[in-house]
């Protein structure tokens, strides 16, 4: 299966140091996790939901990798909107080192999946990322909507 990441040009695709410094949806700060998506479009949405249009740097690239180990199936049963619950789940999975990858539902579109990669797993170093390609956000995605939700 292929996974995709959007990242700054200066950082390698496998750079998980952000998870060591900051908590994410599926990790506590200090729990090494690398976030990827099953589609480049979902990776784009996952990034856009966290940044205002004027905060998006111009130097984003995308990178893909084929993961040969089947990710663990999505079995999270808690409240997806509870950051505490998702972080506990991700921490437990990452520290167990039982699998290289696991599917987790996207909070944005719960019927679609992101993939967490485990830097603690012995297979992490064998992931081969393809060459980074420039990624340009369509400006229509970056304008503020006047529509009421």
JSON list of C-alpha atoms in Angstrom, two decimals:
[
{"chain": "A", "resi": 1, "resn": "UNK", "atom": "CA", "xyz": [0.00, 0.00, 0.00]},
{"chain": "A", "resi": 2, "resn": "UNK", "atom": "CA", "xyz": [1.12, 3.53, -0.70]},
{"chain": "A", "resi": 3, "resn": "UNK", "atom": "CA", "xyz": [1.21, 6.30, 1.90]},
{"chain": "A", "resi": 4, "resn": "UNK", "atom": "CA", "xyz": [1.79, 10.00, 1.37]},
{"chain": "A", "resi": 5, "resn": "UNK", "atom": "CA", "xyz": [3.23, 12.86, 3.38]},
{"chain": "A", "resi": 6, "resn": "UNK", "atom": "CA", "xyz": [3.26, 16.61, 2.91]},
{"chain": "A", "resi": 7, "resn": "UNK", "atom": "CA", "xyz": [6.30, 18.19, 4.54]},
{"chain": "A", "resi": 8, "resn": "UNK", "atom": "CA", "xyz": [8.67, 21.12, 4.33]},
{"chain": "A", "resi": 9, "resn": "UNK", "atom": "CA", "xyz": [11.34, 20.75, 1.66]},
{"chain": "A", "resi": 10, "resn": "UNK", "atom": "CA", "xyz": [14.18, 20.96, 4.19]},
{"chain": "A", "resi": 11, "resn": "UNK", "atom": "CA", "xyz": [12.91, 17.96, 6.18]},
{"chain": "A", "resi": 12, "resn": "UNK", "atom": "CA", "xyz": [13.15, 14.35, 5.04]},
{"chain": "A", "resi": 13, "resn": "UNK", "atom": "CA", "xyz": [9.87, 12.46, 4.68]},
{"chain": "A", "resi": 14, "resn": "UNK", "atom": "CA", "xyz": [10.83, 10.12, 7.54]},
{"chain": "A", "resi": 15, "resn": "UNK", "atom": "CA", "xyz": [11.48, 12.98, 10.00]},
{"chain": "A", "resi": 16, "resn": "UNK", "atom": "CA", "xyz": [9.35, 12.29, 13.06]},
{"chain": "A", "resi": 17, "resn": "UNK", "atom": "CA", "xyz": [11.02, 14.82, 15.39]},
{"chain": "A", "resi": 18, "resn": "UNK", "atom": "CA", "xyz": [7.88, 16.97, 15.46]},
{"chain": "A", "resi": 19, "resn": "UNK", "atom": "CA", "xyz": [6.12, 14.21, 17.40]},
{"chain": "A", "resi": 20, "resn": "UNK", "atom": "CA", "xyz": [8.87, 14.33, 20.01]},
{"chain": "A", "resi": 21, "resn": "UNK", "atom": "CA", "xyz": [8.30, 18.04, 20.58]},
{"chain": "A", "resi": 22, "resn": "UNK", "atom": "CA", "xyz": [4.54, 18.35, 20.08]},
{"chain": "A", "resi": 23, "resn": "UNK", "atom": "CA", "xyz": [1.44, 16.33, 20.80]},
{"chain": "A", "resi": 24, "resn": "UNK", "atom": "CA", "xyz": [-0.68, 15.36, 17.80]},
{"chain": "A", "resi": 25, "resn": "UNK", "atom": "CA", "xyz": [-4.08, 13.75, 17.39]},
{"chain": "A", "resi": 26, "resn": "UNK", "atom": "CA", "xyz": [-2.62, 10.27, 17.97]},
{"chain": "A", "resi": 27, "resn": "UNK", "atom": "CA", "xyz": [0.49, 10.97, 20.07]},
{"chain": "A", "resi": 28, "resn": "UNK", "atom": "CA", "xyz": [1.56, 12.64, 23.26]},
{"chain": "A", "resi": 29, "resn": "UNK", "atom": "CA", "xyz": [4.57, 14.94, 23.01]},
{"chain": "A", "resi": 30, "resn": "UNK", "atom": "CA", "xyz": [7.59, 12.66, 23.25]},
{"chain": "A", "resi": 31, "resn": "UNK", "atom": "CA", "xyz": [5.91, 9.63, 21.65]},
{"chain": "A", "resi": 32, "resn": "UNK", "atom": "CA", "xyz": [7.58, 9.06, 18.28]},
{"chain": "A", "resi": 33, "resn": "UNK", "atom": "CA", "xyz": [4.99, 8.70, 15.52]},
{"chain": "A", "resi": 34, "resn": "UNK", "atom": "CA", "xyz": [5.11, 9.59, 11.83]},
{"chain": "A", "resi": 35, "resn": "UNK", "atom": "CA", "xyz": [1.81, 10.62, 10.29]},
{"chain": "A", "resi": 36, "resn": "UNK", "atom": "CA", "xyz": [0.96, 9.64, 6.72]},
{"chain": "A", "resi": 37, "resn": "UNK", "atom": "CA", "xyz": [-2.22, 9.43, 4.68]},
{"chain": "A", "resi": 38, "resn": "UNK", "atom": "CA", "xyz": [-3.66, 6.87, 2.31]},
{"chain": "A", "resi": 39, "resn": "UNK", "atom": "CA", "xyz": [-4.17, 9.61, -0.29]},
{"chain": "A", "resi": 40, "resn": "UNK", "atom": "CA", "xyz": [-2.35, 12.83, -1.07]},
{"chain": "A", "resi": 41, "resn": "UNK", "atom": "CA", "xyz": [-5.66, 14.71, -1.02]},
{"chain": "A", "resi": 42, "resn": "UNK", "atom": "CA", "xyz": [-6.30, 13.57, 2.57]},
{"chain": "A", "resi": 43, "resn": "UNK", "atom": "CA", "xyz": [-2.76, 14.63, 3.54]},
{"chain": "A", "resi": 44, "resn": "UNK", "atom": "CA", "xyz": [-3.61, 18.08, 2.12]},
{"chain": "A", "resi": 45, "resn": "UNK", "atom": "CA", "xyz": [-6.84, 18.33, 4.12]},
{"chain": "A", "resi": 46, "resn": "UNK", "atom": "CA", "xyz": [-5.10, 17.18, 7.29]},
{"chain": "A", "resi": 47, "resn": "UNK", "atom": "CA", "xyz": [-2.58, 19.99, 6.91]},
{"chain": "A", "resi": 48, "resn": "UNK", "atom": "CA", "xyz": [-5.08, 22.69, 5.92]},
{"chain": "A", "resi": 49, "resn": "UNK", "atom": "CA", "xyz": [-7.28, 22.07, 8.94]},
{"chain": "A", "resi": 50, "resn": "UNK", "atom": "CA", "xyz": [-4.41, 23.09, 11.23]},
{"chain": "A", "resi": 51, "resn": "UNK", "atom": "CA", "xyz": [-3.13, 26.21, 9.49]},
{"chain": "A", "resi": 52, "resn": "UNK", "atom": "CA", "xyz": [-4.58, 29.54, 8.48]},
{"chain": "A", "resi": 53, "resn": "UNK", "atom": "CA", "xyz": [-4.02, 30.40, 4.80]},
{"chain": "A", "resi": 54, "resn": "UNK", "atom": "CA", "xyz": [-1.36, 32.97, 5.66]},
{"chain": "A", "resi": 55, "resn": "UNK", "atom": "CA", "xyz": [0.54, 30.40, 7.78]},
{"chain": "A", "resi": 56, "resn": "UNK", "atom": "CA", "xyz": [1.15, 27.91, 4.97]},
{"chain": "A", "resi": 57, "resn": "UNK", "atom": "CA", "xyz": [4.79, 28.03, 3.86]},
{"chain": "A", "resi": 58, "resn": "UNK", "atom": "CA", "xyz": [5.52, 28.03, 0.15]},
{"chain": "A", "resi": 59, "resn": "UNK", "atom": "CA", "xyz": [8.11, 25.25, 0.37]},
{"chain": "A", "resi": 60, "resn": "UNK", "atom": "CA", "xyz": [5.87, 22.22, 0.83]},
{"chain": "A", "resi": 61, "resn": "UNK", "atom": "CA", "xyz": [6.67, 19.00, -1.01]},
{"chain": "A", "resi": 62, "resn": "UNK", "atom": "CA", "xyz": [5.00, 15.62, -1.06]},
{"chain": "A", "resi": 63, "resn": "UNK", "atom": "CA", "xyz": [6.59, 12.24, -0.78]},
{"chain": "A", "resi": 64, "resn": "UNK", "atom": "CA", "xyz": [5.20, 8.73, -1.06]},
{"chain": "A", "resi": 65, "resn": "UNK", "atom": "CA", "xyz": [6.35, 5.33, 0.07]},
{"chain": "A", "resi": 66, "resn": "UNK", "atom": "CA", "xyz": [5.12, 1.83, -0.52]},
{"chain": "A", "resi": 67, "resn": "UNK", "atom": "CA", "xyz": [4.63, 0.00, 2.77]},
{"chain": "A", "resi": 68, "resn": "UNK", "atom": "CA", "xyz": [4.98, -3.74, 2.33]},
{"chain": "A", "resi": 69, "resn": "UNK", "atom": "CA", "xyz": [3.91, -4.70, 5.84]},
{"chain": "A", "resi": 70, "resn": "UNK", "atom": "CA", "xyz": [0.13, -4.61, 6.11]},
{"chain": "A", "resi": 71, "resn": "UNK", "atom": "CA", "xyz": [-0.96, -1.91, 8.54]},
{"chain": "A", "resi": 72, "resn": "UNK", "atom": "CA", "xyz": [-2.88, -3.05, 11.58]},
{"chain": "A", "resi": 73, "resn": "UNK", "atom": "CA", "xyz": [-6.60, -2.64, 11.03]},
{"chain": "A", "resi": 74, "resn": "UNK", "atom": "CA", "xyz": [-8.47, 0.29, 12.50]},
{"chain": "A", "resi": 75, "resn": "UNK", "atom": "CA", "xyz": [-9.79, -0.82, 15.87]},
{"chain": "A", "resi": 76, "resn": "UNK", "atom": "CA", "xyz": [-10.09, 2.47, 17.78]},
{"chain": "A", "resi": 77, "resn": "UNK", "atom": "CA", "xyz": [-13.42, 2.37, 19.60]},
{"chain": "A", "resi": 78, "resn": "UNK", "atom": "CA", "xyz": [-13.25, 5.57, 21.66]},
{"chain": "A", "resi": 79, "resn": "UNK", "atom": "CA", "xyz": [-14.51, 9.07, 21.02]},
{"chain": "A", "resi": 80, "resn": "UNK", "atom": "CA", "xyz": [-12.62, 10.25, 17.96]},
{"chain": "A", "resi": 81, "resn": "UNK", "atom": "CA", "xyz": [-12.97, 13.88, 19.03]},
{"chain": "A", "resi": 82, "resn": "UNK", "atom": "CA", "xyz": [-11.36, 13.21, 22.42]},
{"chain": "A", "resi": 83, "resn": "UNK", "atom": "CA", "xyz": [-7.70, 14.10, 22.07]},
{"chain": "A", "resi": 84, "resn": "UNK", "atom": "CA", "xyz": [-6.95, 12.37, 25.37]},
{"chain": "A", "resi": 85, "resn": "UNK", "atom": "CA", "xyz": [-8.51, 9.10, 24.15]},
{"chain": "A", "resi": 86, "resn": "UNK", "atom": "CA", "xyz": [-6.78, 9.17, 20.75]},
{"chain": "A", "resi": 87, "resn": "UNK", "atom": "CA", "xyz": [-3.42, 10.08, 22.30]},
{"chain": "A", "resi": 88, "resn": "UNK", "atom": "CA", "xyz": [-3.66, 7.23, 24.83]},
{"chain": "A", "resi": 89, "resn": "UNK", "atom": "CA", "xyz": [-4.49, 4.83, 22.00]},
{"chain": "A", "resi": 90, "resn": "UNK", "atom": "CA", "xyz": [-1.60, 6.05, 19.81]},
{"chain": "A", "resi": 91, "resn": "UNK", "atom": "CA", "xyz": [0.86, 6.01, 22.71]},
{"chain": "A", "resi": 92, "resn": "UNK", "atom": "CA", "xyz": [-0.11, 2.45, 23.63]},
{"chain": "A", "resi": 93, "resn": "UNK", "atom": "CA", "xyz": [0.27, 1.31, 20.01]},
{"chain": "A", "resi": 94, "resn": "UNK", "atom": "CA", "xyz": [3.60, 3.08, 19.44]},
{"chain": "A", "resi": 95, "resn": "UNK", "atom": "CA", "xyz": [5.26, 1.89, 22.63]},
{"chain": "A", "resi": 96, "resn": "UNK", "atom": "CA", "xyz": [4.09, -1.71, 22.08]},
{"chain": "A", "resi": 97, "resn": "UNK", "atom": "CA", "xyz": [6.10, -1.82, 18.81]},
{"chain": "A", "resi": 98, "resn": "UNK", "atom": "CA", "xyz": [3.77, -4.60, 17.66]},
{"chain": "A", "resi": 99, "resn": "UNK", "atom": "CA", "xyz": [3.39, -3.31, 14.09]},
{"chain": "A", "resi": 100, "resn": "UNK", "atom": "CA", "xyz": [5.15, -0.89, 11.78]},
{"chain": "A", "resi": 101, "resn": "UNK", "atom": "CA", "xyz": [1.92, 0.79, 10.70]},
{"chain": "A", "resi": 102, "resn": "UNK", "atom": "CA", "xyz": [-1.66, 1.19, 11.82]},
{"chain": "A", "resi": 103, "resn": "UNK", "atom": "CA", "xyz": [-4.75, 2.66, 10.18]},
{"chain": "A", "resi": 104, "resn": "UNK", "atom": "CA", "xyz": [-6.48, 5.41, 12.14]},
{"chain": "A", "resi": 105, "resn": "UNK", "atom": "CA", "xyz": [-9.64, 7.24, 11.11]},
{"chain": "A", "resi": 106, "resn": "UNK", "atom": "CA", "xyz": [-9.35, 10.83, 9.96]},
{"chain": "A", "resi": 107, "resn": "UNK", "atom": "CA", "xyz": [-11.15, 13.21, 12.29]},
{"chain": "A", "resi": 108, "resn": "UNK", "atom": "CA", "xyz": [-11.94, 15.36, 9.25]},
{"chain": "A", "resi": 109, "resn": "UNK", "atom": "CA", "xyz": [-13.51, 12.49, 7.28]},
{"chain": "A", "resi": 110, "resn": "UNK", "atom": "CA", "xyz": [-13.92, 9.53, 9.68]},
{"chain": "A", "resi": 111, "resn": "UNK", "atom": "CA", "xyz": [-14.70, 7.09, 6.87]},
{"chain": "A", "resi": 112, "resn": "UNK", "atom": "CA", "xyz": [-11.20, 7.70, 5.44]},
{"chain": "A", "resi": 113, "resn": "UNK", "atom": "CA", "xyz": [-7.91, 6.67, 7.01]},
{"chain": "A", "resi": 114, "resn": "UNK", "atom": "CA", "xyz": [-4.54, 8.01, 7.88]},
{"chain": "A", "resi": 115, "resn": "UNK", "atom": "CA", "xyz": [-1.63, 5.71, 8.63]},
{"chain": "A", "resi": 116, "resn": "UNK", "atom": "CA", "xyz": [0.62, 6.05, 11.63]},
{"chain": "A", "resi": 117, "resn": "UNK", "atom": "CA", "xyz": [4.16, 4.76, 11.16]},
{"chain": "A", "resi": 118, "resn": "UNK", "atom": "CA", "xyz": [6.13, 3.62, 14.18]},
{"chain": "A", "resi": 119, "resn": "UNK", "atom": "CA", "xyz": [9.75, 4.86, 14.34]},
{"chain": "A", "resi": 120, "resn": "UNK", "atom": "CA", "xyz": [10.32, 2.48, 17.28]},
{"chain": "A", "resi": 121, "resn": "UNK", "atom": "CA", "xyz": [9.50, -0.56, 15.13]},
{"chain": "A", "resi": 122, "resn": "UNK", "atom": "CA", "xyz": [12.53, -2.41, 13.66]},
{"chain": "A", "resi": 123, "resn": "UNK", "atom": "CA", "xyz": [11.05, -2.15, 10.15]},
{"chain": "A", "resi": 124, "resn": "UNK", "atom": "CA", "xyz": [10.86, 1.66, 10.14]},
{"chain": "A", "resi": 125, "resn": "UNK", "atom": "CA", "xyz": [14.35, 2.08, 8.71]},
{"chain": "A", "resi": 126, "resn": "UNK", "atom": "CA", "xyz": [13.49, -0.11, 5.72]},
{"chain": "A", "resi": 127, "resn": "UNK", "atom": "CA", "xyz": [10.79, 2.25, 4.41]},
{"chain": "A", "resi": 128, "resn": "UNK", "atom": "CA", "xyz": [12.00, 3.72, 1.13]},
{"chain": "A", "resi": 129, "resn": "UNK", "atom": "CA", "xyz": [10.51, 7.13, 0.35]},
{"chain": "A", "resi": 130, "resn": "UNK", "atom": "CA", "xyz": [10.40, 8.29, -3.25]},
{"chain": "A", "resi": 131, "resn": "UNK", "atom": "CA", "xyz": [11.85, 11.64, -4.29]},
{"chain": "A", "resi": 132, "resn": "UNK", "atom": "CA", "xyz": [10.04, 14.70, -3.02]},
{"chain": "A", "resi": 133, "resn": "UNK", "atom": "CA", "xyz": [7.94, 16.63, -5.51]},
{"chain": "A", "resi": 134, "resn": "UNK", "atom": "CA", "xyz": [6.85, 20.26, -5.14]},
{"chain": "A", "resi": 135, "resn": "UNK", "atom": "CA", "xyz": [3.31, 20.69, -3.83]},
{"chain": "A", "resi": 136, "resn": "UNK", "atom": "CA", "xyz": [1.35, 23.83, -4.58]},
{"chain": "A", "resi": 137, "resn": "UNK", "atom": "CA", "xyz": [-1.90, 24.44, -2.74]},
{"chain": "A", "resi": 138, "resn": "UNK", "atom": "CA", "xyz": [-4.72, 25.48, -5.03]},
{"chain": "A", "resi": 139, "resn": "UNK", "atom": "CA", "xyz": [-5.51, 29.04, -3.98]},
{"chain": "A", "resi": 140, "resn": "UNK", "atom": "CA", "xyz": [-9.24, 28.26, -3.89]},
{"chain": "A", "resi": 141, "resn": "UNK", "atom": "CA", "xyz": [-8.53, 26.04, -0.88]},
{"chain": "A", "resi": 142, "resn": "UNK", "atom": "CA", "xyz": [-6.93, 28.95, 0.92]},
{"chain": "A", "resi": 143, "resn": "UNK", "atom": "CA", "xyz": [-9.64, 31.59, 0.73]},
{"chain": "A", "resi": 144, "resn": "UNK", "atom": "CA", "xyz": [-12.04, 32.20, 3.52]},
{"chain": "A", "resi": 145, "resn": "UNK", "atom": "CA", "xyz": [-15.57, 31.07, 2.86]},
{"chain": "A", "resi": 146, "resn": "UNK", "atom": "CA", "xyz": [-18.46, 33.43, 3.49]},
{"chain": "A", "resi": 147, "resn": "UNK", "atom": "CA", "xyz": [-20.87, 30.50, 3.71]},
{"chain": "A", "resi": 148, "resn": "UNK", "atom": "CA", "xyz": [-22.30, 29.76, 7.12]},
{"chain": "A", "resi": 149, "resn": "UNK", "atom": "CA", "xyz": [-21.79, 26.23, 8.32]}
]
